[in-house]
Amino acid sequence: MELTVDNVSKSYPAAKGDTRLALAETSVTIAQGEFICVVGPSGCGKSTMLMIMAGLLAPTGGQVRLDGTLVTGPPAGLSVVFQDYGRSLFPWMNVRRNLAIAGKAAGLSRAETAERVREALAAVGLDGVENLYPWQMSGGMQQRTAIARALVVRPEVMLMDEPFAAVDAQTRADLEDLVLRVRHEYQMTVVFVTHDIDEAVYLGDRVLVMRANPGHLVSDVRVDLPRPRDQVSTKLDPRFAQLRSEIFRQVMRSVETTAPPLAPTFP
Ligand code: ADP
């Protein structure tokens, strides 16, 4: 599915009935099957843009379209994975029931849901844990469960908001490879918000860099690294180093223009 963001802006209510512009007019087109990463300093509007794409937040101006159809609420065929897996899974439901509610919400039959739950758990390498509760699993397993739940509807588009920010480095690398694999298996379009530049370059076909005050897009960098990628050889590729320093410079420039001036270091 092609995702188009057309002149989208967002203002939030501020003090005294005022509004504050969080996202200035932004346009971007994401082709079917592309993996897009979004990076930028905290507060530059990454989550706001993602929530508008998901139909969970209404834009103040502009529009989002999925294959030409206006997004006015959460569309069928689109799933969202949040950072806070601890709160997105229901602690009183075991893994199977946590996944089954996604099937039920999408109007699938019991039999179809059971089949999709099995398929999704196998896709994330979690078969055999159906009867565990979230609090009996590690953070990495909980996030894999959250990804499996997103897969139950066999989404064409998956939106991910800093999904691996709360796990350790080794688990994070495993989850990155898992996302690349399921994206390939399910032929999904992915939009992935992260503040980790290495992660963005490792995963993406394109990296969108955003800047704050108000949030807006500053660049759209094509990642021309070959696939399949792997944690060792991709990161040793000289092109990887070039891309990460180019994006790092863009992000730093965006921080410089938004940070207060430095105090003088001598009188
Ligand atoms: P990011 O994901 O890049 O950190 P956000 O999209 O969360 O950025 O936030 C962009 C700006 O909008 C920030 O200045 C933030 O404080 C503000 N903002 C986000 N959500 C709300 C809200 N619900 N109400 C008021 N302001 C908000």
mmCIF file of C-alpha atoms in Angstrom, residues 39-262:
data_model
loop_
_atom_site.group_PDB
_atom_site.id
_atom_site.type_symbol
_atom_site.label_atom_id
_atom_site.label_comp_id
_atom_site.label_asym_id
_atom_site.label_seq_id
_atom_site.Cartn_x
_atom_site.Cartn_y
_atom_site.Cartn_z
ATOM 1 C CA VAL A 39 15.084 10.157 13.169
ATOM 2 C CA GLY A 40 15.460 13.512 14.925
ATOM 3 C CA PRO A 41 15.832 15.049 18.374
ATOM 4 C CA SER A 42 13.196 14.606 21.037
ATOM 5 C CA GLY A 43 10.160 16.819 20.431
ATOM 6 C CA CYS A 44 10.595 17.200 16.658
ATOM 7 C CA GLY A 45 7.193 15.655 15.944
ATOM 8 C CA LYS A 46 8.138 12.044 15.059
ATOM 9 C CA SER A 47 5.413 10.452 17.203
ATOM 10 C CA THR A 48 2.889 13.081 16.172
ATOM 11 C CA MET A 49 3.505 12.281 12.502
ATOM 12 C CA LEU A 50 3.285 8.528 13.142
ATOM 13 C CA MET A 51 0.026 8.825 15.100
ATOM 14 C CA ILE A 52 -1.484 10.902 12.289
ATOM 15 C CA MET A 53 -0.390 8.250 9.744
ATOM 16 C CA ALA A 54 -2.048 5.609 11.969
ATOM 17 C CA GLY A 55 -5.335 7.517 11.988
ATOM 18 C CA LEU A 56 -5.103 7.753 15.794
ATOM 19 C CA LEU A 57 -4.678 11.535 15.777
ATOM 20 C CA ALA A 58 -6.429 13.983 13.457
ATOM 21 C CA PRO A 59 -4.156 16.464 11.646
ATOM 22 C CA THR A 60 -4.870 20.198 11.946
ATOM 23 C CA GLY A 61 -4.197 20.601 8.226
ATOM 24 C CA GLY A 62 -3.514 18.367 5.248
ATOM 25 C CA GLN A 63 -4.323 14.691 4.815
ATOM 26 C CA VAL A 64 -2.955 11.152 4.858
ATOM 27 C CA ARG A 65 -3.981 8.655 2.184
ATOM 28 C CA LEU A 66 -3.491 4.896 1.996
ATOM 29 C CA ASP A 67 -3.612 3.776 -1.633
ATOM 30 C CA GLY A 68 -5.555 6.944 -2.362
ATOM 31 C CA THR A 69 -8.144 6.464 0.407
ATOM 32 C CA LEU A 70 -8.349 9.233 2.996
ATOM 33 C CA VAL A 71 -7.296 8.072 6.487
ATOM 34 C CA THR A 72 -9.845 9.292 9.041
ATOM 35 C CA GLY A 73 -9.418 6.554 11.669
ATOM 36 C CA PRO A 74 -7.293 3.425 12.150
ATOM 37 C CA PRO A 75 -7.417 1.750 8.688
ATOM 38 C CA ALA A 76 -7.761 -2.000 8.124
ATOM 39 C CA GLY A 77 -4.439 -3.517 7.114
ATOM 40 C CA LEU A 78 -2.391 -1.173 9.289
ATOM 41 C CA SER A 79 -0.829 -2.112 12.653
ATOM 42 C CA VAL A 80 1.052 -0.044 15.233
ATOM 43 C CA VAL A 81 3.761 -1.202 17.664
ATOM 44 C CA PHE A 82 4.651 1.115 20.553
ATOM 45 C CA GLN A 83 7.792 1.370 22.684
ATOM 46 C CA ASP A 84 5.978 0.649 25.876
ATOM 47 C CA TYR A 85 5.277 -3.062 25.446
ATOM 48 C CA GLY A 86 4.858 -3.353 29.225
ATOM 49 C CA ARG A 87 1.678 -1.337 28.968
ATOM 50 C CA SER A 88 0.486 -2.449 25.541
ATOM 51 C CA LEU A 89 0.053 -6.117 26.584
ATOM 52 C CA PHE A 90 -2.717 -7.015 29.025
ATOM 53 C CA PRO A 91 -1.078 -8.526 32.138
ATOM 54 C CA TRP A 92 -4.140 -10.613 33.021
ATOM 55 C CA MET A 93 -4.210 -12.366 29.633
ATOM 56 C CA ASN A 94 -1.791 -15.036 28.478
ATOM 57 C CA VAL A 95 0.072 -14.666 25.182
ATOM 58 C CA ARG A 96 -2.577 -16.495 23.150
ATOM 59 C CA ARG A 97 -5.396 -14.272 24.437
ATOM 60 C CA ASN A 98 -3.304 -11.112 24.034
ATOM 61 C CA LEU A 99 -2.953 -11.986 20.356
ATOM 62 C CA ALA A 100 -6.488 -13.273 19.883
ATOM 63 C CA ILE A 101 -8.054 -9.920 20.788
ATOM 64 C CA ALA A 102 -6.443 -8.430 17.660
ATOM 65 C CA GLY A 103 -8.192 -11.069 15.535
ATOM 66 C CA LYS A 104 -11.479 -10.476 17.312
ATOM 67 C CA ALA A 105 -11.187 -6.687 16.867
ATOM 68 C CA ALA A 106 -10.605 -7.234 13.138
ATOM 69 C CA GLY A 107 -13.770 -9.366 12.921
ATOM 70 C CA LEU A 108 -12.014 -12.692 12.217
ATOM 71 C CA SER A 109 -13.723 -15.962 13.151
ATOM 72 C CA ARG A 110 -12.443 -17.980 16.114
ATOM 73 C CA ALA A 111 -10.879 -20.593 13.854
ATOM 74 C CA GLU A 112 -9.240 -17.994 11.617
ATOM 75 C CA THR A 113 -7.948 -16.123 14.665
ATOM 76 C CA ALA A 114 -6.471 -19.297 16.174
ATOM 77 C CA GLU A 115 -4.683 -20.015 12.882
ATOM 78 C CA ARG A 116 -3.350 -16.448 12.599
ATOM 79 C CA VAL A 117 -2.156 -16.498 16.228
ATOM 80 C CA ARG A 118 -0.148 -19.669 15.546
ATOM 81 C CA GLU A 119 1.276 -18.176 12.346
ATOM 82 C CA ALA A 120 2.244 -14.878 14.055
ATOM 83 C CA LEU A 121 3.924 -16.595 17.015
ATOM 84 C CA ALA A 122 5.909 -18.814 14.648
ATOM 85 C CA ALA A 123 6.950 -15.738 12.622
ATOM 86 C CA VAL A 124 8.515 -14.124 15.708
ATOM 87 C CA GLY A 125 10.016 -17.384 16.993
ATOM 88 C CA LEU A 126 7.712 -17.638 19.994
ATOM 89 C CA ASP A 127 5.938 -20.960 19.490
ATOM 90 C CA GLY A 128 5.383 -22.804 22.728
ATOM 91 C CA VAL A 129 4.808 -19.761 24.961
ATOM 92 C CA GLU A 130 1.057 -19.385 24.300
ATOM 93 C CA ASN A 131 0.153 -20.001 27.923
ATOM 94 C CA LEU A 132 2.677 -17.629 29.528
ATOM 95 C CA TYR A 133 1.612 -14.253 30.927
ATOM 96 C CA PRO A 134 3.518 -11.097 29.895
ATOM 97 C CA TRP A 135 5.057 -10.696 33.349
ATOM 98 C CA GLN A 136 6.587 -14.187 33.072
ATOM 99 C CA MET A 137 8.646 -13.141 30.031
ATOM 100 C CA SER A 138 11.735 -10.978 29.406
ATOM 101 C CA GLY A 139 11.383 -7.508 27.847
ATOM 102 C CA GLY A 140 12.553 -8.844 24.488
ATOM 103 C CA MET A 141 9.945 -11.635 24.533
ATOM 104 C CA GLN A 142 7.230 -9.146 25.486
ATOM 105 C CA GLN A 143 8.163 -6.923 22.558
ATOM 106 C CA ARG A 144 8.149 -9.967 20.236
ATOM 107 C CA THR A 145 4.655 -10.733 21.560
ATOM 108 C CA ALA A 146 3.592 -7.159 20.755
ATOM 109 C CA ILE A 147 4.998 -7.545 17.222
ATOM 110 C CA ALA A 148 3.197 -10.897 16.855
ATOM 111 C CA ARG A 149 -0.049 -9.222 17.909
ATOM 112 C CA ALA A 150 0.475 -6.599 15.193
ATOM 113 C CA LEU A 151 0.956 -9.441 12.665
ATOM 114 C CA VAL A 152 -2.328 -11.209 13.477
ATOM 115 C CA VAL A 153 -4.219 -9.010 11.005
ATOM 116 C CA ARG A 154 -1.535 -9.731 8.329
ATOM 117 C CA PRO A 155 -0.924 -5.988 7.983
ATOM 118 C CA GLU A 156 0.224 -4.369 4.784
ATOM 119 C CA VAL A 157 1.624 -1.419 6.743
ATOM 120 C CA MET A 158 3.322 -1.541 10.140
ATOM 121 C CA LEU A 159 4.092 1.657 12.069
ATOM 122 C CA MET A 160 6.621 1.347 14.903
ATOM 123 C CA ASP A 161 7.302 4.084 17.480
ATOM 124 C CA GLU A 162 10.760 3.574 19.071
ATOM 125 C CA PRO A 163 9.897 -0.082 19.612
ATOM 126 C CA PHE A 164 13.318 -1.192 20.891
ATOM 127 C CA ALA A 165 14.298 1.774 23.064
ATOM 128 C CA ALA A 166 13.725 -0.145 26.293
ATOM 129 C CA VAL A 167 15.709 -3.362 25.668
ATOM 130 C CA ASP A 168 19.409 -4.220 26.007
ATOM 131 C CA ALA A 169 21.793 -3.992 23.026
ATOM 132 C CA GLN A 170 21.929 -7.723 22.183
ATOM 133 C CA THR A 171 18.137 -8.117 22.346
ATOM 134 C CA ARG A 172 17.800 -4.986 20.270
ATOM 135 C CA ALA A 173 20.033 -6.386 17.517
ATOM 136 C CA ASP A 174 17.984 -9.616 17.524
ATOM 137 C CA LEU A 175 14.714 -7.659 17.306
ATOM 138 C CA GLU A 176 16.068 -5.538 14.417
ATOM 139 C CA ASP A 177 16.829 -8.698 12.457
ATOM 140 C CA LEU A 178 13.435 -10.104 13.386
ATOM 141 C CA VAL A 179 11.699 -7.014 11.977
ATOM 142 C CA LEU A 180 13.693 -7.270 8.730
ATOM 143 C CA ARG A 181 12.695 -10.918 8.424
ATOM 144 C CA VAL A 182 8.966 -10.498 9.121
ATOM 145 C CA ARG A 183 8.823 -7.432 6.918
ATOM 146 C CA HIS A 184 10.163 -9.584 4.101
ATOM 147 C CA GLU A 185 7.828 -12.521 4.910
ATOM 148 C CA TYR A 186 4.692 -10.375 5.161
ATOM 149 C CA GLN A 187 5.794 -7.990 2.338
ATOM 150 C CA MET A 188 4.936 -5.015 4.541
ATOM 151 C CA THR A 189 5.555 -1.311 4.245
ATOM 152 C CA VAL A 190 7.223 -0.198 7.508
ATOM 153 C CA VAL A 191 7.590 3.243 9.106
ATOM 154 C CA PHE A 192 9.973 3.014 12.051
ATOM 155 C CA VAL A 193 10.662 5.904 14.458
ATOM 156 C CA THR A 194 13.965 5.732 16.349
ATOM 157 C CA HIS A 195 16.511 8.130 17.778
ATOM 158 C CA ASP A 196 19.310 5.663 17.041
ATOM 159 C CA ILE A 197 21.000 6.636 13.752
ATOM 160 C CA ASP A 198 22.839 3.299 13.382
ATOM 161 C CA GLU A 199 19.537 1.474 13.754
ATOM 162 C CA ALA A 200 17.899 3.733 11.148
ATOM 163 C CA VAL A 201 20.665 3.118 8.582
ATOM 164 C CA TYR A 202 20.811 -0.605 9.315
ATOM 165 C CA LEU A 203 17.064 -1.089 8.806
ATOM 166 C CA GLY A 204 15.878 1.496 6.330
ATOM 167 C CA ASP A 205 15.547 1.988 2.595
ATOM 168 C CA ARG A 206 15.243 5.704 3.377
ATOM 169 C CA VAL A 207 15.912 7.770 6.498
ATOM 170 C CA LEU A 208 13.800 10.878 7.097
ATOM 171 C CA VAL A 209 15.514 13.444 9.339
ATOM 172 C CA MET A 210 13.311 15.846 11.306
ATOM 173 C CA ARG A 211 14.017 19.088 13.092
ATOM 174 C CA ALA A 212 12.085 20.747 15.949
ATOM 175 C CA ASN A 213 10.418 24.114 16.708
ATOM 176 C CA PRO A 214 8.204 23.464 14.931
ATOM 177 C CA GLY A 215 8.719 19.862 13.839
ATOM 178 C CA HIS A 216 9.446 19.520 10.131
ATOM 179 C CA LEU A 217 11.323 17.301 7.696
ATOM 180 C CA VAL A 218 14.838 18.402 6.781
ATOM 181 C CA SER A 219 16.070 15.568 4.631
ATOM 182 C CA ASP A 220 15.247 12.280 3.032
ATOM 183 C CA VAL A 221 18.359 10.079 2.681
ATOM 184 C CA ARG A 222 18.309 6.981 0.477
ATOM 185 C CA VAL A 223 20.126 4.029 2.072
ATOM 186 C CA ASP A 224 21.746 2.232 -0.848
ATOM 187 C CA LEU A 225 23.171 -0.662 1.197
ATOM 188 C CA PRO A 226 22.568 -4.143 -0.232
ATOM 189 C CA ARG A 227 20.068 -6.598 1.278
ATOM 190 C CA PRO A 228 19.919 -8.972 3.003
ATOM 191 C CA ARG A 229 21.723 -7.017 5.717
ATOM 192 C CA ASP A 230 23.498 -8.470 8.687
ATOM 193 C CA GLN A 231 24.767 -6.957 11.899
ATOM 194 C CA VAL A 232 28.429 -7.612 11.126
ATOM 195 C CA SER A 233 29.071 -7.146 7.405
ATOM 196 C CA THR A 234 26.532 -4.337 6.830
ATOM 197 C CA LYS A 235 28.018 -2.312 9.682
ATOM 198 C CA LEU A 236 31.560 -2.886 8.350
ATOM 199 C CA ASP A 237 30.597 -1.602 4.890
ATOM 200 C CA PRO A 238 32.327 1.780 4.329
ATOM 201 C CA ARG A 239 29.049 3.053 2.855
ATOM 202 C CA PHE A 240 27.372 2.386 6.232
ATOM 203 C CA ALA A 241 29.893 4.686 7.933
ATOM 204 C CA GLN A 242 29.380 7.358 5.266
ATOM 205 C CA LEU A 243 25.596 7.278 5.616
ATOM 206 C CA ARG A 244 25.620 7.343 9.397
ATOM 207 C CA SER A 245 27.977 10.333 9.508
ATOM 208 C CA GLU A 246 25.930 12.178 6.880
ATOM 209 C CA ILE A 247 22.744 11.627 8.911
ATOM 210 C CA PHE A 248 24.547 12.367 12.176
ATOM 211 C CA ARG A 249 25.597 15.753 10.755
ATOM 212 C CA GLN A 250 22.020 16.479 9.720
ATOM 213 C CA VAL A 251 20.730 15.582 13.180
ATOM 214 C CA MET A 252 23.455 17.579 14.940
ATOM 215 C CA ARG A 253 22.740 20.575 12.771
ATOM 216 C CA SER A 254 19.123 20.274 13.739
ATOM 217 C CA VAL A 255 20.062 20.147 17.433
ATOM 218 C CA GLU A 256 22.364 23.186 17.078
ATOM 219 C CA THR A 257 19.597 25.276 15.567
ATOM 220 C CA THR A 258 17.174 24.416 18.352
ATOM 221 C CA ALA A 259 19.462 24.417 21.417
ATOM 222 C CA PRO A 260 19.963 27.618 23.451
ATOM 223 C CA PRO A 261 23.294 29.403 22.770
ATOM 224 C CA LEU A 262 26.260 28.068 24.752
#
